[in-house]
Short mmCIF file of C-alpha atoms and ligand atoms in Angstrom, two decimals:
data_model
loop_
_atom_site.label_atom_id
_atom_site.label_comp_id
_atom_site.label_asym_id
_atom_site.label_seq_id
_atom_site.Cartn_x
_atom_site.Cartn_y
_atom_site.Cartn_z
CA UNK A 1 0.00 0.06 -0.06
CA UNK A 2 1.48 3.44 -0.94
CA UNK A 3 0.68 6.73 0.43
CA UNK A 4 -0.38 7.85 -3.08
CA UNK A 5 -3.04 5.22 -3.08
CA UNK A 6 -4.06 6.22 0.32
CA UNK A 7 -4.55 9.70 -0.77
CA UNK A 8 -6.60 9.09 -3.88
CA UNK A 9 -9.03 6.25 -2.97
CA UNK A 10 -12.66 6.93 -2.49
CA UNK A 11 -13.05 4.63 0.48
CA UNK A 12 -10.46 3.72 2.82
CA UNK A 13 -10.45 1.36 5.88
CA UNK A 14 -9.36 1.78 9.37
CA UNK A 15 -5.68 0.93 8.91
CA UNK A 16 -5.47 3.40 6.13
CA UNK A 17 -6.92 6.13 8.02
CA UNK A 18 -4.85 5.40 10.92
CA UNK A 19 -1.73 5.73 8.74
CA UNK A 20 -3.00 9.03 7.28
CA UNK A 21 -3.57 10.35 10.74
CA UNK A 22 0.07 9.45 11.77
CA UNK A 23 1.50 10.87 8.50
CA UNK A 24 2.37 14.41 8.69
CA UNK A 25 3.19 14.87 5.01
CA UNK A 26 -0.51 15.39 3.78
CA UNK A 27 -2.62 18.21 4.90
CA UNK A 28 -5.63 16.13 6.28
CA UNK A 29 -9.23 16.94 7.62
CA UNK A 30 -11.32 14.21 9.13
CA UNK A 31 -15.01 15.31 9.25
CA UNK A 32 -17.27 13.32 11.44
CA UNK A 33 -20.77 13.71 10.07
CA UNK A 34 -22.77 11.86 12.90
CA UNK A 35 -25.01 13.65 15.27
CA UNK A 36 -23.07 16.01 17.62
CA UNK A 37 -24.02 13.90 20.71
CA UNK A 38 -22.60 10.79 19.12
CA UNK A 39 -19.31 12.73 18.18
CA UNK A 40 -19.03 14.04 21.83
CA UNK A 41 -19.40 10.54 23.31
CA UNK A 42 -16.72 8.90 21.18
CA UNK A 43 -14.79 10.16 18.19
CA UNK A 44 -11.57 9.39 16.24
CA UNK A 45 -8.71 11.46 17.78
CA UNK A 46 -7.83 14.22 15.21
CA UNK A 47 -11.52 14.27 13.79
CA UNK A 48 -13.86 17.18 13.98
CA UNK A 49 -17.59 17.16 13.96
CA UNK A 50 -19.06 18.71 10.73
CA UNK A 51 -22.41 19.28 9.11
CA UNK A 52 -22.35 18.97 5.42
CA UNK A 53 -25.25 20.99 4.44
CA UNK A 54 -25.85 23.94 1.82
CA UNK A 55 -24.47 26.54 4.31
CA UNK A 56 -21.17 24.55 4.54
CA UNK A 57 -21.00 24.05 0.77
CA UNK A 58 -21.33 27.90 0.32
CA UNK A 59 -19.25 29.09 3.23
CA UNK A 60 -16.75 26.45 4.54
CA UNK A 61 -15.94 24.32 1.60
CA UNK A 62 -14.51 27.09 -0.62
CA UNK A 63 -12.06 27.97 2.22
CA UNK A 64 -10.63 24.50 2.53
CA UNK A 65 -7.15 24.29 0.62
CA UNK A 66 -7.50 22.13 -2.48
CA UNK A 67 -4.43 20.13 -1.62
CA UNK A 68 -6.04 19.12 1.63
CA UNK A 69 -7.11 15.45 1.94
CA UNK A 70 -10.54 15.06 3.46
CA UNK A 71 -11.92 11.81 4.98
CA UNK A 72 -15.56 11.68 5.85
CA UNK A 73 -16.82 9.43 8.76
CA UNK A 74 -20.40 8.54 9.67
CA UNK A 75 -22.02 5.57 11.43
CA UNK A 76 -21.69 2.99 8.64
CA UNK A 77 -20.65 4.69 5.50
CA UNK A 78 -23.99 5.14 4.19
CA UNK A 79 -23.99 8.90 4.57
CA UNK A 80 -20.13 9.56 4.08
CA UNK A 81 -20.05 7.52 0.84
CA UNK A 82 -22.35 9.65 -1.18
CA UNK A 83 -21.15 12.82 0.53
CA UNK A 84 -17.47 11.87 -0.58
CA UNK A 85 -18.65 11.44 -4.05
CA UNK A 86 -20.39 14.73 -4.01
CA UNK A 87 -17.36 16.60 -2.68
CA UNK A 88 -15.06 14.91 -5.24
CA UNK A 89 -17.34 16.13 -7.89
CA UNK A 90 -16.50 19.79 -6.57
CA UNK A 91 -12.78 19.04 -6.81
CA UNK A 92 -12.03 18.00 -3.53
CA UNK A 93 -9.59 15.06 -2.68
CA UNK A 94 -12.34 13.32 -0.45
CA UNK A 95 -12.66 9.56 0.80
CA UNK A 96 -14.86 8.10 3.41
CA UNK A 97 -14.07 5.52 6.28
CA UNK A 98 -15.42 2.27 4.85
CA UNK A 99 -18.14 0.71 7.19
CA UNK A 100 -18.10 3.82 9.30
CA UNK A 101 -17.01 4.40 12.83
CA UNK A 102 -18.14 0.92 13.68
CA UNK A 103 -14.97 -0.31 11.88
CA UNK A 104 -12.54 1.95 13.88
CA UNK A 105 -10.39 -0.51 15.86
CA UNK A 106 -8.36 2.00 17.59
CA UNK A 107 -8.83 4.41 20.58
CA UNK A 108 -11.77 6.86 20.80
CA UNK A 109 -11.71 10.35 22.48
CA UNK A 110 -14.73 12.11 24.05
CA UNK A 111 -15.80 15.74 23.85
CA UNK A 112 -16.42 18.48 21.28
CA UNK A 113 -13.91 20.34 19.04
CA UNK A 114 -15.85 22.47 16.93
CA UNK A 115 -16.59 25.37 19.44
CA UNK A 116 -17.04 28.90 18.49
CA UNK A 117 -16.87 31.73 20.73
CA UNK A 118 -19.35 34.73 20.51
CA UNK A 119 -17.72 38.15 20.21
CA UNK A 120 -19.22 39.55 23.20
CA UNK A 121 -17.71 36.55 25.31
CA UNK A 122 -14.36 37.04 23.64
CA UNK A 123 -14.47 40.76 24.76
CA UNK A 124 -15.28 39.91 28.23
CA UNK A 125 -12.42 37.39 28.35
CA UNK A 126 -9.92 40.05 26.85
CA UNK A 127 -11.05 42.59 29.31
CA UNK A 128 -10.05 40.28 32.36
CA UNK A 129 -6.70 39.93 30.91
CA UNK A 130 -5.04 39.08 27.46
CA UNK A 131 -2.16 36.89 28.74
CA UNK A 132 -4.04 33.66 28.63
CA UNK A 133 -5.48 34.18 25.02
CA UNK A 134 -3.81 33.88 21.61
CA UNK A 135 -5.91 35.50 18.83
CA UNK A 136 -4.83 33.82 15.52
CA UNK A 137 -6.09 36.09 12.68
CA UNK A 138 -6.17 33.46 9.70
CA UNK A 139 -6.62 36.07 6.83
CA UNK A 140 -4.07 36.84 4.26
CA UNK A 141 -1.24 39.19 5.44
CA UNK A 142 -2.65 42.29 3.26
CA UNK A 143 -6.12 41.92 4.85
CA UNK A 144 -4.46 41.62 8.24
CA UNK A 145 -2.26 44.86 7.68
CA UNK A 146 -5.35 46.84 6.73
CA UNK A 147 -7.02 46.17 10.13
CA UNK A 148 -7.05 43.63 13.05
CA UNK A 149 -8.06 42.94 16.67
CA UNK A 150 -5.44 44.61 18.84
CA UNK A 151 -2.76 42.07 19.94
CA UNK A 152 -3.79 39.48 17.39
CA UNK A 153 -1.16 37.20 15.48
CA UNK A 154 -1.40 36.62 11.57
CA UNK A 155 -1.10 33.07 10.62
CA UNK A 156 -2.70 32.59 7.15
CA UNK A 157 -5.21 29.47 7.04
CA UNK A 158 -3.09 27.68 4.68
CA UNK A 159 -0.12 27.77 7.16
CA UNK A 160 -2.28 26.04 9.66
CA UNK A 161 -2.17 22.94 7.68
CA UNK A 162 1.74 22.99 7.91
CA UNK A 163 2.82 21.01 10.96
CA UNK A 164 6.11 22.85 11.15
CA UNK A 165 4.24 26.10 11.64
CA UNK A 166 1.62 24.65 13.99
CA UNK A 167 4.04 22.92 16.31
CA UNK A 168 5.41 26.37 16.92
CA UNK A 169 2.12 27.66 18.50
CA UNK A 170 2.04 27.88 22.30
CA UNK A 171 0.25 25.21 24.17
CA UNK A 172 -0.47 27.07 27.23
CA UNK A 173 -2.88 29.77 25.85
CA UNK A 174 -6.58 29.59 24.63
CA UNK A 175 -6.48 29.80 21.02
CA UNK A 176 -9.10 31.88 19.33
CA UNK A 177 -9.10 31.94 15.37
CA UNK A 178 -10.41 35.10 13.51
CA UNK A 179 -11.55 35.98 9.99
CA UNK A 180 -14.08 38.27 8.39
CA UNK A 181 -17.23 36.18 8.97
CA UNK A 182 -16.28 33.06 10.72
CA UNK A 183 -16.05 30.63 8.06
CA UNK A 184 -12.17 30.63 7.39
CA UNK A 185 -11.57 30.63 11.40
CA UNK A 186 -13.87 27.51 11.53
CA UNK A 187 -11.63 25.61 9.13
CA UNK A 188 -8.78 26.84 10.99
CA UNK A 189 -10.39 25.24 14.24
CA UNK A 190 -10.51 21.89 12.13
CA UNK A 191 -7.04 22.24 11.02
CA UNK A 192 -5.75 22.91 14.52
CA UNK A 193 -7.68 20.00 16.02
CA UNK A 194 -6.08 17.90 13.49
CA UNK A 195 -2.80 18.76 15.31
CA UNK A 196 -4.03 18.05 18.87
CA UNK A 197 -4.78 21.80 19.41
CA UNK A 198 -8.13 22.70 20.74
CA UNK A 199 -9.08 26.23 19.65
CA UNK A 200 -12.32 28.38 19.26
CA UNK A 201 -13.23 30.30 16.21
CA UNK A 202 -14.76 33.87 16.59
CA UNK A 203 -18.41 33.36 15.78
CA UNK A 204 -19.48 35.86 13.00
CA UNK A 205 -15.92 36.79 12.77
CA UNK A 206 -14.44 40.33 12.53
CA UNK A 207 -18.08 41.62 11.42
CA UNK A 208 -19.53 40.45 14.69
CA UNK A 209 -16.41 41.75 16.67
CA UNK A 210 -17.19 45.22 14.99
CA UNK A 211 -20.65 45.34 16.74
CA UNK A 212 -19.51 44.68 20.44
CA UNK A 213 -20.29 47.56 22.69
CA UNK A 214 -18.73 48.19 26.05
CA UNK A 215 -19.56 51.06 28.54
CA UNK A 216 -17.59 53.03 31.22
CA UNK A 217 -19.12 55.45 33.68
CA UNK A 218 -17.08 58.63 33.11
CA UNK A 219 -19.12 60.72 35.59
CA UNK A 220 -21.25 58.99 38.16
CA UNK A 221 -24.17 61.44 38.79
CA UNK A 222 -25.38 59.27 41.77
CA UNK A 223 -22.12 59.25 43.70
CA UNK A 224 -21.69 62.98 43.01
CA UNK A 225 -25.38 63.47 44.17
CA UNK A 226 -25.64 65.98 41.47
CA UNK A 227 -26.44 65.84 37.77
CA UNK A 228 -25.25 64.80 35.25
CA UNK A 229 -24.10 61.47 34.90
CA UNK A 230 -21.96 60.46 31.66
CA UNK A 231 -21.64 56.97 30.42
CA UNK A 232 -19.13 56.52 27.60
CA UNK A 233 -20.23 53.70 25.21
CA UNK A 234 -17.42 52.27 23.05
CA UNK A 235 -17.76 50.08 19.69
CA UNK A 236 -14.61 48.21 20.69
CA UNK A 237 -13.87 46.91 17.14
CA UNK A 238 -13.96 50.37 15.74
CA UNK A 239 -13.10 52.74 18.52
CA UNK A 240 -16.35 54.72 17.97
CA UNK A 241 -17.35 56.55 21.22
CA UNK A 242 -20.83 57.52 22.18
CA UNK A 243 -22.42 58.98 25.19
CA UNK A 244 -25.52 58.66 27.45
CA UNK A 245 -26.02 61.84 29.57
CA UNK A 246 -28.50 61.17 32.49
CA UNK A 247 -30.13 63.65 34.85
CA UNK A 248 -33.16 63.41 36.92
CA UNK A 249 -34.27 60.10 35.58
CA UNK A 250 -34.09 61.61 31.75
CA UNK A 251 -31.25 60.88 29.43
CA UNK A 252 -29.81 62.02 26.15
CA UNK A 253 -27.73 59.96 23.93
CA UNK A 254 -25.03 61.52 21.41
CA UNK A 255 -23.73 59.56 18.44
CA UNK A 256 -25.25 56.09 19.11
CA UNK A 257 -24.06 53.20 17.11
CA UNK A 258 -25.64 49.83 16.34
CA UNK A 259 -27.03 47.81 18.14
CA UNK A 260 -29.32 50.57 19.38
CA UNK A 261 -31.07 48.37 21.90
CA UNK A 262 -27.80 48.46 23.97
CA UNK A 263 -28.40 52.13 25.02
CA UNK A 264 -31.79 51.36 26.12
CA UNK A 265 -30.56 48.66 28.34
CA UNK A 266 -27.87 50.63 29.73
CA UNK A 267 -30.06 53.62 30.51
CA UNK A 268 -32.73 51.41 32.14
CA UNK A 269 -29.92 49.67 34.30
CA UNK A 270 -29.27 53.37 35.59
CA UNK A 271 -33.08 54.24 36.22
CA UNK A 272 -32.96 56.42 33.11
CA UNK A 273 -35.25 56.89 30.10
CA UNK A 274 -33.92 58.04 26.84
CA UNK A 275 -35.56 61.30 25.83
CA UNK A 276 -33.46 62.69 23.32
CA UNK A 277 -30.99 61.29 20.65
CA UNK A 278 -28.64 63.47 18.57
CA UNK A 279 -25.59 63.04 16.30
CA UNK A 280 -22.71 65.45 16.34
CA UNK A 281 -22.44 65.13 12.48
CA UNK A 282 -23.19 63.06 9.58
CA UNK A 283 -21.12 60.11 10.11
CA UNK A 284 -18.81 58.53 7.32
CA UNK A 285 -17.18 55.46 9.05
CA UNK A 286 -20.21 53.92 10.80
CA UNK A 287 -24.02 53.75 10.47
CA UNK A 288 -25.60 56.19 12.62
CA UNK A 289 -28.10 54.54 15.09
CA UNK A 290 -29.67 57.86 16.07
CA UNK A 291 -32.97 57.55 14.17
CA UNK A 292 -33.45 53.82 15.08
CA UNK A 293 -32.70 54.50 18.85
CA UNK A 294 -35.00 57.52 18.81
CA UNK A 295 -37.63 55.29 17.18
CA UNK A 296 -37.29 52.34 19.71
CA UNK A 297 -36.93 54.54 22.76
CA UNK A 298 -39.91 57.04 21.62
CA UNK A 299 -37.22 59.71 21.99
CA UNK A 300 -36.78 63.14 20.31
CA UNK A 301 -34.30 63.03 17.48
CA UNK A 302 -32.00 66.08 17.05
CA UNK A 303 -29.81 66.67 14.21
CA UNK A 304 -27.51 69.35 12.76
CA UNK A 305 -29.44 71.99 10.74
CA UNK A 306 -26.31 72.52 8.72
CA UNK A 307 -26.39 68.89 7.17
CA UNK A 308 -28.71 67.26 4.71
CA UNK A 309 -30.97 64.41 6.06
CA UNK A 310 -33.96 63.06 4.33
CA UNK A 311 -35.90 62.17 7.49
CA UNK A 312 -37.88 64.33 10.11
CA UNK A 313 -35.83 65.51 13.06
CA UNK A 314 -35.58 68.54 15.05
CA UNK A 315 -32.67 70.66 13.74
CA UNK A 316 -30.23 72.24 15.83
CA UNK A 317 -28.12 75.35 15.11
CA UNK A 318 -25.20 77.29 16.79
CA UNK A 319 -26.16 78.51 20.35
CA UNK A 320 -29.33 76.28 20.53
CA UNK A 321 -29.82 75.02 24.18
CA UNK A 322 -31.20 71.67 25.02
CA UNK A 323 -32.17 70.62 28.50
CA UNK A 324 -31.93 67.24 29.97
CA UNK A 325 -33.17 67.07 33.56
CA UNK A 326 -31.16 69.44 35.66
CA UNK A 327 -28.47 69.80 32.86
CA UNK A 328 -28.27 71.94 29.69
CA UNK A 329 -26.44 71.34 26.45
CA UNK A 330 -25.25 74.24 24.19
CA UNK A 331 -24.81 73.42 20.67
CA UNK A 332 -21.74 74.91 18.96
CA UNK A 333 -21.19 74.80 15.15
CA UNK A 334 -17.70 73.43 14.54
CA UNK A 335 -17.33 72.89 10.82
CA UNK A 336 -14.26 71.26 9.44
CA UNK A 337 -14.59 67.47 9.49
CA UNK A 338 -18.06 67.93 7.88
CA UNK A 339 -19.80 71.20 7.05
CA UNK A 340 -22.38 70.78 9.70
CA UNK A 341 -20.46 69.29 12.70
CA UNK A 342 -21.73 70.41 15.95
CA UNK A 343 -19.90 70.10 19.30
CA UNK A 344 -22.19 70.04 22.49
CA UNK A 345 -21.21 71.76 25.67
CA UNK A 346 -22.77 70.26 28.68
CA UNK A 347 -23.29 72.56 31.77
CA UNK A 348 -20.16 74.56 30.53
CA UNK A 349 -18.07 71.61 31.67
CA UNK A 350 -18.02 68.72 29.21
CA UNK A 351 -17.54 69.20 25.55
CA UNK A 352 -18.71 66.45 23.13
CA UNK A 353 -16.65 67.22 20.15
CA UNK A 354 -17.57 64.54 17.69
CA UNK A 355 -14.89 63.94 15.07
CA UNK A 356 -13.42 67.46 15.41
CA UNK A 357 -11.18 67.28 18.45
CA UNK A 358 -9.78 63.82 19.74
CA UNK A 359 -7.86 62.89 22.86
CA UNK A 360 -4.92 62.27 20.56
CA UNK A 361 -5.60 64.15 17.33
CA UNK A 362 -7.90 66.29 15.20
CA UNK A 363 -10.66 65.52 12.86
CA UNK A 364 -9.87 65.02 9.08
CA UNK A 365 -11.07 67.52 6.55
CA UNK A 366 -10.92 65.44 3.32
CA UNK A 367 -13.93 62.97 3.66
CA UNK A 368 -16.23 65.25 1.66
CA UNK A 369 -13.65 65.95 -1.06
CA UNK A 370 -13.42 69.78 -0.23
CA UNK A 371 -10.18 69.38 1.86
CA UNK A 372 -8.82 72.79 1.26
CA UNK A 373 -12.09 74.70 2.13
CA UNK A 374 -12.64 72.47 5.13
CA UNK A 375 -9.06 72.75 6.42
CA UNK A 376 -9.68 76.49 6.76
CA UNK A 377 -12.82 75.93 8.59
CA UNK A 378 -11.16 73.32 10.69
CA UNK A 379 -8.57 76.04 11.65
CA UNK A 380 -11.08 78.49 12.74
CA UNK A 381 -13.10 75.74 14.79
CA UNK A 382 -9.96 74.87 16.57
CA UNK A 383 -9.48 78.49 17.55
CA UNK A 384 -13.01 78.63 18.83
CA UNK A 385 -12.84 75.47 21.00
CA UNK A 386 -9.28 76.18 22.34
CA UNK A 387 -10.47 79.60 23.59
CA UNK A 388 -13.06 77.69 25.87
CA UNK A 389 -12.19 77.29 29.47
CA UNK A 390 -9.01 75.16 30.23
CA UNK A 391 -10.78 72.87 32.50
CA UNK A 392 -13.40 71.62 30.11
CA UNK A 393 -13.27 68.08 29.72
CA UNK A 394 -13.33 66.81 25.91
CA UNK A 395 -15.28 63.70 25.09
CA UNK A 396 -14.72 62.79 21.45
CA UNK A 397 -16.53 60.31 19.08
CA UNK A 398 -13.49 58.12 18.42
CA UNK A 399 -10.31 56.97 19.92
CA UNK A 400 -7.12 55.80 18.11
CA UNK A 401 -5.64 52.29 17.88
CA UNK A 402 -3.55 50.99 20.90
CA UNK A 403 -4.90 53.08 23.59
CA UNK A 404 -6.07 51.89 26.70
CA UNK A 405 -9.78 52.85 26.61
CA UNK A 406 -10.83 50.70 29.59
CA UNK A 407 -10.66 53.64 31.93
CA UNK A 408 -12.43 56.08 29.50
CA UNK A 409 -11.15 58.31 26.76
CA UNK A 410 -10.93 62.17 27.33
CA UNK A 411 -8.72 65.14 27.42
CA UNK A 412 -9.05 68.76 28.33
CA UNK A 413 -8.95 71.92 26.37
CA UNK A 414 -5.64 72.79 28.20
CA UNK A 415 -4.08 69.48 27.04
CA UNK A 416 -5.42 69.93 23.43
CA UNK A 417 -3.97 73.42 23.30
CA UNK A 418 -0.46 71.47 23.52
CA UNK A 419 -1.03 69.52 20.46
CA UNK A 420 1.95 70.41 18.08
CA UNK A 421 -0.45 70.60 15.14
CA UNK A 422 -2.54 73.22 16.95
CA UNK A 423 0.63 75.32 17.57
CA UNK A 424 0.93 76.01 13.81
CA UNK A 425 -0.11 79.12 12.00
CA UNK A 426 -3.18 79.08 9.94
CA UNK A 427 -1.20 78.69 6.63
CA UNK A 428 1.00 75.96 8.13
CA UNK A 429 -2.05 74.12 9.55
CA UNK A 430 -4.03 74.17 6.23
CA UNK A 431 -0.73 72.94 4.50
CA UNK A 432 -0.16 70.20 6.82
CA UNK A 433 -3.73 68.77 7.13
CA UNK A 434 -4.32 69.08 3.25
CA UNK A 435 -1.20 67.10 2.57
CA UNK A 436 -1.75 64.33 5.08
CA UNK A 437 -2.90 61.55 2.97
CA UNK A 438 -4.79 58.77 4.99
CA UNK A 439 -6.64 55.86 3.68
CA UNK A 440 -10.35 56.54 3.76
CA UNK A 441 -12.72 54.52 5.91
CA UNK A 442 -14.14 51.54 4.03
CA UNK A 443 -17.46 51.97 2.36
CA UNK A 444 -17.40 55.59 3.51
CA UNK A 445 -19.59 57.08 0.41
CA UNK A 446 -22.10 54.40 0.88
CA UNK A 447 -22.28 54.86 4.62
CA UNK A 448 -22.67 58.61 4.18
CA UNK A 449 -25.52 57.93 1.70
CA UNK A 450 -27.33 55.54 4.24
CA UNK A 451 -26.93 57.99 7.11
CA UNK A 452 -28.83 60.67 5.09
CA UNK A 453 -31.61 58.24 4.33
CA UNK A 454 -35.02 57.62 6.11
CA UNK A 455 -35.21 53.96 5.73
CA UNK A 456 -34.03 51.03 8.06
CA UNK A 457 -31.02 49.10 7.41
CA UNK A 458 -30.51 45.28 7.92
CA UNK A 459 -28.23 44.46 10.87
CA UNK A 460 -26.06 42.18 8.67
CA UNK A 461 -25.55 44.90 6.08
CA UNK A 462 -24.43 47.29 8.98
CA UNK A 463 -21.95 44.87 10.26
CA UNK A 464 -20.39 44.21 6.73
CA UNK A 465 -20.42 47.86 5.83
CA UNK A 466 -18.61 48.78 9.02
CA UNK A 467 -15.88 46.10 8.65
CA UNK A 468 -12.71 47.92 9.08
CA UNK A 469 -11.11 50.35 11.20
CA UNK A 470 -12.23 53.91 11.99
CA UNK A 471 -10.14 56.58 9.94
CA UNK A 472 -11.43 59.89 11.12
CA UNK A 473 -8.49 61.41 12.75
CA UNK A 474 -5.23 63.11 12.03
CA UNK A 475 -2.48 62.70 14.62
CA UNK A 476 -1.87 65.61 17.03
CA UNK A 477 1.82 65.80 16.07
FE1 FE2 B 501 -16.72 61.36 11.40
#
């Protein structure tokens, strides 16, 4: 019997499968097609539970390397045989275990190998400490260099079929595989299981990761016994920041992102009812949840009067005042990132700057194709904001990569005045910001268009559109 024969036969027996499992020369996937409970109670070491349905055909099969050898296992060969024929017709080198699992005359192992981890759960785990988790991003290097989960390692899927690479992976960490939608990462889990490494795939992939929200109390109104309370809500995969401002049982939300229900939950947990929802500007990097949140919360929707929206809302202009419980917000027109950007000054103490002024940079003026004109506006806006009181706390709509956001993202007017880019003359400033060429957010034109429209958007469409990093800032230096 030659290894050539083993690799190309449609049906193989227990001895041949055992030889294949011991051989490290062929990338091998052993799929057990039996019910999950049967697999969990006893399966062949190195095999993974798999369902061969239409979904798998569309999403998983295209990601399996064509040079991989696949062996299918079922109870008696009656399911795995025809499935192997079908997979061979798609060009896969597939065999089945003749006579099924009943003929396996070697050791069995127990348990499941095909686990996926929900994005929210991974986030909780990482929040408690990253040292025990290794995130392996199985996309190609060019995809990985574009954006990634902080601290993740790139091992393209095909490399996980290479024992020389797999043996170098640490065995003392929990491995989580990541890809755009959870398909390649599931194949990666299979490939690792083949090498005796138990891993989990990120369910829904980076698209799901992009939708995880975490919250941080910036100002606890209850502890201070005075209004307002401020909760910073962060879309962890994108670095978008939004805010719930509460006072006397009422709350106002600034720049909400999807999923909108999270704000209702967070407000309810603090005994607050959302009565007003507003955006600082027409966003380009994420789909605004303002109108959806206003709808589900039965709240008033307030948008900039300087921007075009095709839906009804109360329009805000420079100097307008909005009350929330015992607190008050004053709108300040701060163009430069968009023509209609508003910043909101709460009780003359907290300034919600949207994408104009960040804790580590300033907004970019080039996402509406009028960079020169917007850069001049941006300069004027900066002069206006920097002339506010030094102690005012700046709460922006984004944060950059690699910052520790766990304790909340903020700065002060006093600190912002020290940004080197804000020391420049108008001429130097305009020259610098118009010559800073940055990649644009993915799908930004489509997102801007959707943010103008009245209709609702499907949740899957939102996570796909938002896949990628936020790119609204120019560094402070
Ligand atoms: Fe923006």
